[in-house]
PDB file of C-alpha atoms in Angstrom:
ATOM      1  CA  MET A 157    -152.101 -23.851 -28.104  1.00 40.00           C
ATOM      2  CA  LYS A 158    -149.027 -25.274 -26.371  1.00 40.00           C
ATOM      3  CA  THR A 159    -146.516 -27.776 -27.729  1.00 41.00           C
ATOM      4  CA  THR A 160    -143.958 -29.720 -25.697  1.00 40.00           C
ATOM      5  CA  PHE A 161    -140.725 -30.923 -27.254  1.00 39.00           C
ATOM      6  CA  LYS A 162    -138.653 -33.644 -25.555  1.00 37.00           C
ATOM      7  CA  LYS A 163    -135.131 -34.901 -25.871  1.00 37.00           C
ATOM      8  CA  ALA A 164    -132.988 -36.547 -23.212  1.00 37.00           C
ATOM      9  CA  LEU A 165    -129.899 -34.664 -22.107  1.00 37.00           C
ATOM     10  CA  LEU A 166    -127.003 -35.685 -19.899  1.00 36.00           C
ATOM     11  CA  SER A 167    -126.850 -32.560 -17.779  1.00 41.00           C
ATOM     12  CA  SER A 168    -129.801 -30.539 -16.494  1.00 42.00           C
ATOM     13  CA  SER A 169    -127.754 -27.375 -15.917  1.00 41.00           C
ATOM     14  CA  ALA A 170    -126.032 -27.541 -19.303  1.00 41.00           C
ATOM     15  CA  ALA A 171    -129.358 -28.153 -21.004  1.00 45.00           C
ATOM     16  CA  SER A 172    -130.904 -25.141 -19.309  1.00 47.00           C
ATOM     17  CA  MET A 173    -128.202 -22.813 -20.614  1.00 43.00           C
ATOM     18  CA  MET A 174    -128.441 -24.272 -24.107  1.00 43.00           C
ATOM     19  CA  ALA A 175    -132.218 -24.048 -24.193  1.00 46.00           C
ATOM     20  CA  PHE A 176    -132.279 -20.373 -23.250  1.00 44.00           C
ATOM     21  CA  ALA A 177    -129.621 -19.502 -25.783  1.00 41.00           C
ATOM     22  CA  LEU A 178    -131.602 -21.237 -28.509  1.00 40.00           C
ATOM     23  CA  SER A 179    -134.992 -19.969 -27.420  1.00 42.00           C
ATOM     24  CA  CYS A 180    -134.351 -16.524 -28.893  1.00 41.00           C
ATOM     25  CA  GLY A 181    -134.375 -17.868 -32.428  1.00 36.00           C
ATOM     26  CA  ALA A 182    -135.116 -21.586 -32.352  1.00 35.00           C
ATOM     27  CA  THR A 183    -138.497 -23.032 -33.207  1.00 32.00           C
ATOM     28  CA  ASN A 184    -138.180 -26.105 -30.989  1.00 36.00           C
ATOM     29  CA  ALA A 185    -137.971 -26.334 -27.208  1.00 42.00           C
ATOM     30  CA  LEU A 186    -135.653 -28.789 -25.510  1.00 42.00           C
ATOM     31  CA  THR A 187    -136.029 -31.367 -22.778  1.00 45.00           C
ATOM     32  CA  VAL A 188    -133.760 -30.562 -19.823  1.00 47.00           C
ATOM     33  CA  GLY A 189    -133.732 -33.849 -17.957  1.00 48.00           C
ATOM     34  CA  PRO A 190    -135.715 -37.031 -17.306  1.00 51.00           C
ATOM     35  CA  ASP A 191    -138.531 -35.146 -15.561  1.00 79.00           C
ATOM     36  CA  MET A 192    -138.107 -31.567 -16.820  1.00 88.00           C
ATOM     37  CA  VAL A 193    -139.269 -30.219 -20.159  1.00 95.00           C
ATOM     38  CA  GLU A 194    -139.216 -26.791 -21.755  1.00 96.00           C
ATOM     39  CA  GLU A 195    -142.428 -25.534 -23.260  1.00 98.00           C
ATOM     40  CA  LYS A 196    -142.607 -22.531 -25.541  1.00 98.00           C
ATOM     41  CA  ARG A 197    -145.585 -20.235 -24.932  1.00 98.00           C
ATOM     42  CA  LYS A 198    -147.251 -17.822 -27.312  1.00 97.00           C
ATOM     43  CA  ALA A 199    -146.857 -14.258 -26.001  1.00 98.00           C
ATOM     44  CA  SER A 200    -145.830 -10.954 -27.575  1.00 98.00           C
ATOM     45  CA  ASP A 201    -146.324  -7.186 -27.568  1.00 98.00           C
ATOM     46  CA  PHE A 202    -145.550  -6.574 -23.892  1.00 99.00           C
ATOM     47  CA  SER A 203    -143.170  -4.108 -22.220  1.00 99.00           C
ATOM     48  CA  GLU A 204    -143.727  -5.104 -18.582  1.00 99.00           C
ATOM     49  CA  VAL A 205    -143.303  -8.392 -16.722  1.00 99.00           C
ATOM     50  CA  GLN A 206    -144.904  -9.509 -13.467  1.00 99.00           C
ATOM     51  CA  LEU A 207    -143.688 -12.731 -11.834  1.00 98.00           C
ATOM     52  CA  LYS A 208    -145.638 -14.243  -8.946  1.00 96.00           C
ATOM     53  CA  GLY A 209    -144.663 -17.193  -6.760  1.00 90.00           C
ATOM     54  CA  PRO A 210    -141.593 -19.413  -6.290  1.00 91.00           C
ATOM     55  CA  VAL A 211    -140.731 -19.572  -9.993  1.00 93.00           C
ATOM     56  CA  ASP A 212    -137.358 -18.166 -11.122  1.00 97.00           C
ATOM     57  CA  GLY A 213    -137.368 -15.614 -13.932  1.00 98.00           C
ATOM     58  CA  TYR A 214    -134.686 -14.977 -16.571  1.00 99.00           C
ATOM     59  CA  ILE A 215    -135.368 -11.857 -18.631  1.00 99.00           C
ATOM     60  CA  LYS A 216    -133.220 -11.024 -21.640  1.00 99.00           C
ATOM     61  CA  ILE A 217    -133.385  -7.978 -23.905  1.00 98.00           C
ATOM     62  CA  GLY A 218    -133.356  -9.239 -27.492  1.00 98.00           C
ATOM     63  CA  LYS A 219    -134.857  -8.626 -30.920  1.00 96.00           C
ATOM     64  CA  LYS A 220    -137.852 -10.969 -30.714  1.00 97.00           C
ATOM     65  CA  PHE A 221    -140.457 -11.928 -28.140  1.00 99.00           C
ATOM     66  CA  SER A 222    -140.047 -15.378 -26.612  1.00 98.00           C
ATOM     67  CA  VAL A 223    -141.476 -17.050 -23.505  1.00 99.00           C
ATOM     68  CA  THR A 224    -140.349 -20.524 -22.420  1.00 99.00           C
ATOM     69  CA  VAL A 225    -141.343 -22.408 -19.263  1.00 98.00           C
ATOM     70  CA  LYS A 226    -139.021 -25.027 -17.777  1.00 96.00           C
ATOM     71  CA  ALA A 227    -140.859 -27.398 -15.442  1.00 93.00           C
ATOM     72  CA  PRO A 228    -141.857 -31.041 -14.969  1.00 90.00           C
ATOM     73  CA  GLU A 229    -144.345 -32.050 -17.642  1.00 90.00           C
ATOM     74  CA  ASP A 230    -147.128 -32.545 -15.112  1.00 86.00           C
ATOM     75  CA  MET A 231    -146.604 -28.990 -13.805  1.00 88.00           C
ATOM     76  CA  GLN A 232    -146.655 -27.174 -17.141  1.00 93.00           C
ATOM     77  CA  ASP A 233    -150.413 -26.613 -17.168  1.00 93.00           C
ATOM     78  CA  LYS A 234    -150.233 -25.174 -13.646  1.00 92.00           C
ATOM     79  CA  ILE A 235    -147.930 -22.315 -14.721  1.00 94.00           C
ATOM     80  CA  ILE A 236    -149.918 -19.530 -16.371  1.00 97.00           C
ATOM     81  CA  THR A 237    -148.364 -17.067 -18.815  1.00 98.00           C
ATOM     82  CA  GLU A 238    -150.746 -14.421 -20.120  1.00 98.00           C
ATOM     83  CA  VAL A 239    -150.541 -10.913 -21.558  1.00 99.00           C
ATOM     84  CA  LYS A 240    -152.887  -8.251 -20.232  1.00 98.00           C
ATOM     85  CA  GLY A 241    -152.426  -4.869 -21.847  1.00 98.00           C
ATOM     86  CA  ASP A 242    -148.677  -4.210 -21.942  1.00 98.00           C
ATOM     87  CA  LYS A 243    -147.900  -6.691 -19.148  1.00 99.00           C
ATOM     88  CA  LEU A 244    -146.794 -10.326 -19.277  1.00 99.00           C
ATOM     89  CA  ILE A 245    -148.088 -12.045 -16.138  1.00 99.00           C
ATOM     90  CA  ILE A 246    -146.474 -15.265 -14.915  1.00 98.00           C
ATOM     91  CA  LYS A 247    -148.292 -16.998 -12.074  1.00 96.00           C
ATOM     92  CA  MET A 248    -149.432 -20.330 -10.672  1.00 91.00           C
ATOM     93  CA  LYS A 249    -152.899 -21.777 -10.823  1.00 90.00           C
ATOM     94  CA  LYS A 250    -154.503 -21.819  -7.409  1.00 85.00           C
ATOM     95  CA  GLY A 251    -153.640 -24.979  -5.519  1.00 76.00           C
ATOM     96  CA  ARG A 252    -151.154 -26.619  -3.173  1.00 73.00           C
ATOM     97  CA  TYR A 253    -147.827 -27.735  -4.615  1.00 68.00           C
ATOM     98  CA  ASN A 254    -144.710 -29.333  -3.158  1.00 69.00           C
ATOM     99  CA  TRP A 255    -142.177 -26.851  -4.512  1.00 64.00           C
ATOM    100  CA  LYS A 256    -139.247 -28.581  -2.807  1.00 65.00           C
ATOM    101  CA  GLU A 257    -139.444 -31.171  -5.565  1.00 61.00           C
ATOM    102  CA  TYR A 258    -139.583 -28.521  -8.291  1.00 61.00           C
ATOM    103  CA  LYS A 259    -136.918 -26.048  -7.228  1.00 72.00           C
ATOM    104  CA  ASP A 260    -135.558 -25.696 -10.777  1.00 84.00           C
ATOM    105  CA  VAL A 261    -138.826 -24.424 -12.272  1.00 92.00           C
ATOM    106  CA  ALA A 262    -138.091 -21.271 -14.294  1.00 96.00           C
ATOM    107  CA  VAL A 263    -139.466 -18.997 -16.994  1.00 98.00           C
ATOM    108  CA  TYR A 264    -137.205 -17.566 -19.723  1.00 99.00           C
ATOM    109  CA  VAL A 265    -138.386 -14.373 -21.403  1.00 99.00           C
ATOM    110  CA  THR A 266    -136.864 -12.476 -24.309  1.00 99.00           C
ATOM    111  CA  MET A 267    -138.268  -9.051 -25.225  1.00 99.00           C
ATOM    112  CA  PRO A 268    -137.088  -6.016 -27.244  1.00 98.00           C
ATOM    113  CA  SER A 269    -137.395  -3.570 -24.317  1.00 98.00           C
ATOM    114  CA  ILE A 270    -138.698  -3.406 -20.767  1.00 99.00           C
ATOM    115  CA  ASP A 271    -140.294  -0.567 -18.791  1.00 99.00           C
ATOM    116  CA  GLU A 272    -141.212  -2.375 -15.577  1.00 99.00           C
ATOM    117  CA  TYR A 273    -140.376  -5.624 -13.791  1.00 99.00           C
ATOM    118  CA  THR A 274    -142.142  -6.889 -10.671  1.00 99.00           C
ATOM    119  CA  ALA A 275    -141.409 -10.077  -8.730  1.00 99.00           C
ATOM    120  CA  SER A 276    -143.487 -11.287  -5.782  1.00 97.00           C
ATOM    121  CA  GLY A 277    -142.627 -14.357  -3.715  1.00 93.00           C
ATOM    122  CA  SER A 278    -139.547 -16.496  -3.216  1.00 93.00           C
ATOM    123  CA  GLY A 279    -138.394 -16.853  -6.817  1.00 94.00           C
ATOM    124  CA  ASP A 280    -135.143 -15.280  -8.002  1.00 97.00           C
ATOM    125  CA  SER A 281    -134.874 -13.090 -11.096  1.00 98.00           C
ATOM    126  CA  HIS A 282    -132.050 -12.162 -13.443  1.00 99.00           C
ATOM    127  CA  LEU A 283    -132.332  -9.413 -16.066  1.00 99.00           C
ATOM    128  CA  SER A 284    -129.694  -9.089 -18.782  1.00 98.00           C
ATOM    129  CA  GLY A 285    -129.192  -7.013 -21.914  1.00 98.00           C
ATOM    130  CA  LYS A 286    -129.374  -3.272 -22.578  1.00 95.00           C
ATOM    131  CA  ILE A 287    -132.210  -1.695 -20.596  1.00 98.00           C
ATOM    132  CA  LYS A 288    -132.788   1.876 -21.726  1.00 96.00           C
ATOM    133  CA  GLY A 289    -135.521   4.418 -22.352  1.00 96.00           C
ATOM    134  CA  LYS A 290    -137.179   7.184 -20.366  1.00 98.00           C
ATOM    135  CA  GLU A 291    -138.021   5.153 -17.266  1.00 98.00           C
ATOM    136  CA  PHE A 292    -137.323   1.722 -15.785  1.00 99.00           C
ATOM    137  CA  GLU A 293    -139.138   0.511 -12.695  1.00 99.00           C
ATOM    138  CA  VAL A 294    -138.184  -2.614 -10.767  1.00 99.00           C
ATOM    139  CA  ASN A 295    -140.176  -3.921  -7.797  1.00 99.00           C
ATOM    140  CA  LEU A 296    -139.462  -6.795  -5.420  1.00 99.00           C
ATOM    141  CA  ASN A 297    -141.943  -8.093  -2.845  1.00 98.00           C
ATOM    142  CA  GLY A 298    -140.926 -11.089  -0.744  1.00 96.00           C
ATOM    143  CA  SER A 299    -137.843 -13.180  -0.077  1.00 97.00           C
ATOM    144  CA  GLY A 300    -136.581 -13.673  -3.621  1.00 96.00           C
ATOM    145  CA  ASP A 301    -133.653 -11.797  -5.148  1.00 98.00           C
ATOM    146  CA  ILE A 302    -133.456  -9.654  -8.286  1.00 99.00           C
ATOM    147  CA  THR A 303    -130.221  -9.022 -10.197  1.00 99.00           C
ATOM    148  CA  VAL A 304    -130.156  -6.547 -13.092  1.00 99.00           C
ATOM    149  CA  GLU A 305    -126.955  -6.465 -15.135  1.00 98.00           C
ATOM    150  CA  THR A 306    -127.296  -2.894 -16.428  1.00 98.00           C
ATOM    151  CA  SER A 307    -129.804  -0.056 -16.818  1.00 98.00           C
ATOM    152  CA  SER A 308    -129.344   3.195 -18.723  1.00 98.00           C
ATOM    153  CA  ALA A 309    -132.913   4.497 -18.403  1.00 99.00           C
ATOM    154  CA  THR A 310    -133.145   8.221 -17.701  1.00 99.00           C
ATOM    155  CA  GLU A 311    -135.275   7.684 -14.601  1.00 99.00           C
ATOM    156  CA  LEU A 312    -134.721   4.643 -12.372  1.00 99.00           C
ATOM    157  CA  ASP A 313    -137.345   3.647  -9.801  1.00 99.00           C
ATOM    158  CA  VAL A 314    -136.508   0.840  -7.359  1.00 99.00           C
ATOM    159  CA  ASP A 315    -138.853  -0.531  -4.699  1.00 99.00           C
ATOM    160  CA  LEU A 316    -138.233  -3.416  -2.283  1.00 99.00           C
ATOM    161  CA  THR A 317    -140.579  -4.799   0.359  1.00 99.00           C
ATOM    162  CA  GLY A 318    -139.461  -7.841   2.351  1.00 98.00           C
ATOM    163  CA  SER A 319    -136.252  -9.762   2.979  1.00 98.00           C
ATOM    164  CA  GLY A 320    -135.010 -10.212  -0.578  1.00 98.00           C
ATOM    165  CA  ASP A 321    -132.054  -8.409  -2.131  1.00 99.00           C
ATOM    166  CA  LEU A 322    -132.168  -6.215  -5.237  1.00 99.00           C
ATOM    167  CA  GLU A 323    -129.035  -5.301  -7.184  1.00 99.00           C
ATOM    168  CA  ILE A 324    -128.452  -3.308 -10.365  1.00 99.00           C
ATOM    169  CA  LYS A 325    -124.812  -3.794 -11.265  1.00 99.00           C
ATOM    170  CA  GLY A 326    -124.112  -1.035 -13.775  1.00 98.00           C
ATOM    171  CA  GLY A 327    -125.382   1.712 -16.042  1.00 99.00           C
ATOM    172  CA  LYS A 328    -126.352   5.357 -15.664  1.00 98.00           C
ATOM    173  CA  CYS A 329    -129.370   7.564 -15.010  1.00 99.00           C
ATOM    174  CA  THR A 330    -130.355  11.156 -14.376  1.00 99.00           C
ATOM    175  CA  THR A 331    -132.614  10.456 -11.401  1.00 99.00           C
ATOM    176  CA  ILE A 332    -132.871   7.438  -9.113  1.00 99.00           C
ATOM    177  CA  SER A 333    -135.564   6.799  -6.519  1.00 99.00           C
ATOM    178  CA  ALA A 334    -135.126   3.849  -4.148  1.00 99.00           C
ATOM    179  CA  SER A 335    -137.565   2.764  -1.445  1.00 99.00           C
ATOM    180  CA  LEU A 336    -136.971  -0.092   1.013  1.00 99.00           C
ATOM    181  CA  LYS A 337    -139.358  -1.568   3.575  1.00 99.00           C
ATOM    182  CA  GLY A 338    -138.042  -4.548   5.529  1.00 98.00           C
ATOM    183  CA  SER A 339    -134.737  -6.335   6.031  1.00 98.00           C
ATOM    184  CA  GLY A 340    -133.646  -6.745   2.419  1.00 98.00           C
ATOM    185  CA  ASP A 341    -130.885  -4.727   0.762  1.00 99.00           C
ATOM    186  CA  ILE A 342    -130.778  -2.526  -2.340  1.00 99.00           C
ATOM    187  CA  SER A 343    -127.496  -2.002  -4.203  1.00 99.00           C
ATOM    188  CA  THR A 344    -127.341   0.334  -7.215  1.00 99.00           C
ATOM    189  CA  LYS A 345    -123.950   1.900  -6.573  1.00 98.00           C
ATOM    190  CA  GLY A 346    -122.740   0.747  -9.990  1.00 98.00           C
ATOM    191  CA  VAL A 347    -125.399   2.888 -11.704  1.00 99.00           C
ATOM    192  CA  LYS A 348    -123.939   6.374 -12.127  1.00 99.00           C
ATOM    193  CA  CYS A 349    -126.827   8.750 -11.410  1.00 99.00           C
ATOM    194  CA  THR A 350    -126.954  12.518 -10.987  1.00 98.00           C
ATOM    195  CA  LYS A 351    -129.736  12.904  -8.412  1.00 98.00           C
ATOM    196  CA  GLY A 352    -131.087  10.456  -5.859  1.00 99.00           C
ATOM    197  CA  SER A 353    -133.959  10.064  -3.428  1.00 99.00           C
ATOM    198  CA  PHE A 354    -133.772   7.244  -0.875  1.00 99.00           C
ATOM    199  CA  SER A 355    -136.149   5.920   1.771  1.00 99.00           C
ATOM    200  CA  ILE A 356    -135.758   3.144   4.355  1.00 99.00           C
ATOM    201  CA  MET A 357    -138.290   1.758   6.805  1.00 99.00           C
ATOM    202  CA  GLY A 358    -136.699  -1.161   8.630  1.00 98.00           C
ATOM    203  CA  SER A 359    -133.274  -2.750   8.969  1.00 98.00           C
ATOM    204  CA  GLY A 360    -132.280  -3.070   5.314  1.00 98.00           C
ATOM    205  CA  ASP A 361    -129.517  -1.020   3.669  1.00 99.00           C
ATOM    206  CA  ILE A 362    -129.325   1.006   0.462  1.00 99.00           C
ATOM    207  CA  ASP A 363    -126.057   1.535  -1.455  1.00 99.00           C
ATOM    208  CA  ALA A 364    -126.439   3.986  -4.348  1.00 99.00           C
ATOM    209  CA  TYR A 365    -124.610   6.548  -6.478  1.00 99.00           C
ATOM    210  CA  ALA A 366    -125.568  10.229  -6.864  1.00 99.00           C
ATOM    211  CA  SER A 367    -123.039  12.807  -8.034  1.00 98.00           C
ATOM    212  CA  ASN A 368    -125.056  16.018  -7.621  1.00 98.00           C
ATOM    213  CA  SER A 369    -127.728  15.761  -4.925  1.00 98.00           C
ATOM    214  CA  ALA A 370    -129.181  13.146  -2.581  1.00 98.00           C
ATOM    215  CA  LYS A 371    -132.163  13.135  -0.257  1.00 98.00           C
ATOM    216  CA  SER A 372    -132.613  10.396   2.342  1.00 98.00           C
ATOM    217  CA  ASN A 373    -135.285   9.427   4.860  1.00 98.00           C
ATOM    218  CA  ILE A 374    -134.599   6.644   7.361  1.00 99.00           C
ATOM    219  CA  MET A 375    -136.954   5.128   9.908  1.00 98.00           C
ATOM    220  CA  GLY A 376    -135.231   2.235  11.658  1.00 98.00           C
ATOM    221  CA  SER A 377    -131.744   0.754  11.793  1.00 98.00           C
ATOM    222  CA  GLY A 378    -130.970   0.630   8.082  1.00 98.00           C
ATOM    223  CA  ASP A 379    -128.189   2.696   6.500  1.00 99.00           C
ATOM    224  CA  VAL A 380    -128.032   4.668   3.262  1.00 99.00           C
ATOM    225  CA  THR A 381    -124.554   4.791   1.731  1.00 98.00           C
ATOM    226  CA  ILE A 382    -124.218   7.305  -1.097  1.00 98.00           C
ATOM    227  CA  TYR A 383    -121.322   7.029  -3.526  1.00 98.00           C
ATOM    228  CA  GLY A 384    -120.200   9.810  -5.861  1.00 97.00           C
ATOM    229  CA  SER A 385    -119.627  12.559  -3.268  1.00 94.00           C
ATOM    230  CA  PRO A 386    -122.833  14.524  -4.003  1.00 96.00           C
ATOM    231  CA  LYS A 387    -122.628  18.293  -3.583  1.00 94.00           C
ATOM    232  CA  GLU A 388    -126.002  18.560  -1.851  1.00 97.00           C
ATOM    233  CA  ILE A 389    -127.163  16.127   0.838  1.00 97.00           C
ATOM    234  CA  SER A 390    -130.300  16.308   2.953  1.00 98.00           C
ATOM    235  CA  SER A 391    -131.452  13.641   5.385  1.00 97.00           C
ATOM    236  CA  ARG A 392    -133.961  12.804   8.100  1.00 98.00           C
ATOM    237  CA  THR A 393    -133.422   9.871  10.450  1.00 97.00           C
ATOM    238  CA  PHE A 394    -135.647   8.274  13.087  1.00 97.00           C
ATOM    239  CA  GLY A 395    -133.765   5.450  14.790  1.00 97.00           C
ATOM    240  CA  SER A 396    -130.210   4.169  14.668  1.00 98.00           C
ATOM    241  CA  GLY A 397    -129.835   4.258  10.884  1.00 98.00           C
ATOM    242  CA  GLU A 398    -127.248   6.526   9.278  1.00 97.00           C
ATOM    243  CA  VAL A 399    -126.527   8.307   6.014  1.00 97.00           C
ATOM    244  CA  LYS A 400    -122.949   7.771   4.845  1.00 97.00           C
ATOM    245  CA  THR A 401    -121.026   9.117   1.865  1.00 96.00           C
ATOM    246  CA  ARG A 402    -118.279   7.515  -0.198  1.00 93.00           C
ATOM    247  CA  LYS A 403    -116.237   8.666  -3.169  1.00 88.00           C
TER     248      LYS A 403
END
């Protein structure tokens, strides 16, 4: 059962920030403008998130589960949030929508931990908080962007297909695997990893850190730039792409 709470606010952007901050512990959702409302959904016990479509996603690591959808009131029932197994799925009902009028539609998720995040489409995603554990997998398919503030998972698996950009700003790992197909870019150079395996098919670039060993395969014009001056480097290239090293 879904409940919508309304209250007029002067600024849509200020209201959005306030609503997300309160959503972690508040019991009421907030209205974010004359046409936009925030609706709190019932969802819990998930460790993976899959976002489909042009909706923006804001994922925060926190103590309690919380899912809030920000959208015009007449669009709320068209945005589906459901848990299947360990995965929270966010998607649109089938239909034709004029998304130019609803460019601020977003979903705010708080969860204790995350093992996998997947975004497909043109929506942008931002993940914040302490991501840790044995493995963290992040996948991007489409033209949207994903930004992850930090990851300290032992194994980091990154996959990008399309023209979007994927960045993990900081953290550490033992092993990183990054695969890129298309014109988008992957940047994980702020994540201090020991070993790395990198693959490019297309014109996109990968910037990553590996202090001990790095293996790269390039097919196309994309470049792999490896920071950390790894002791062992192996590479195969087909095309004009290059493997570069930086301290």
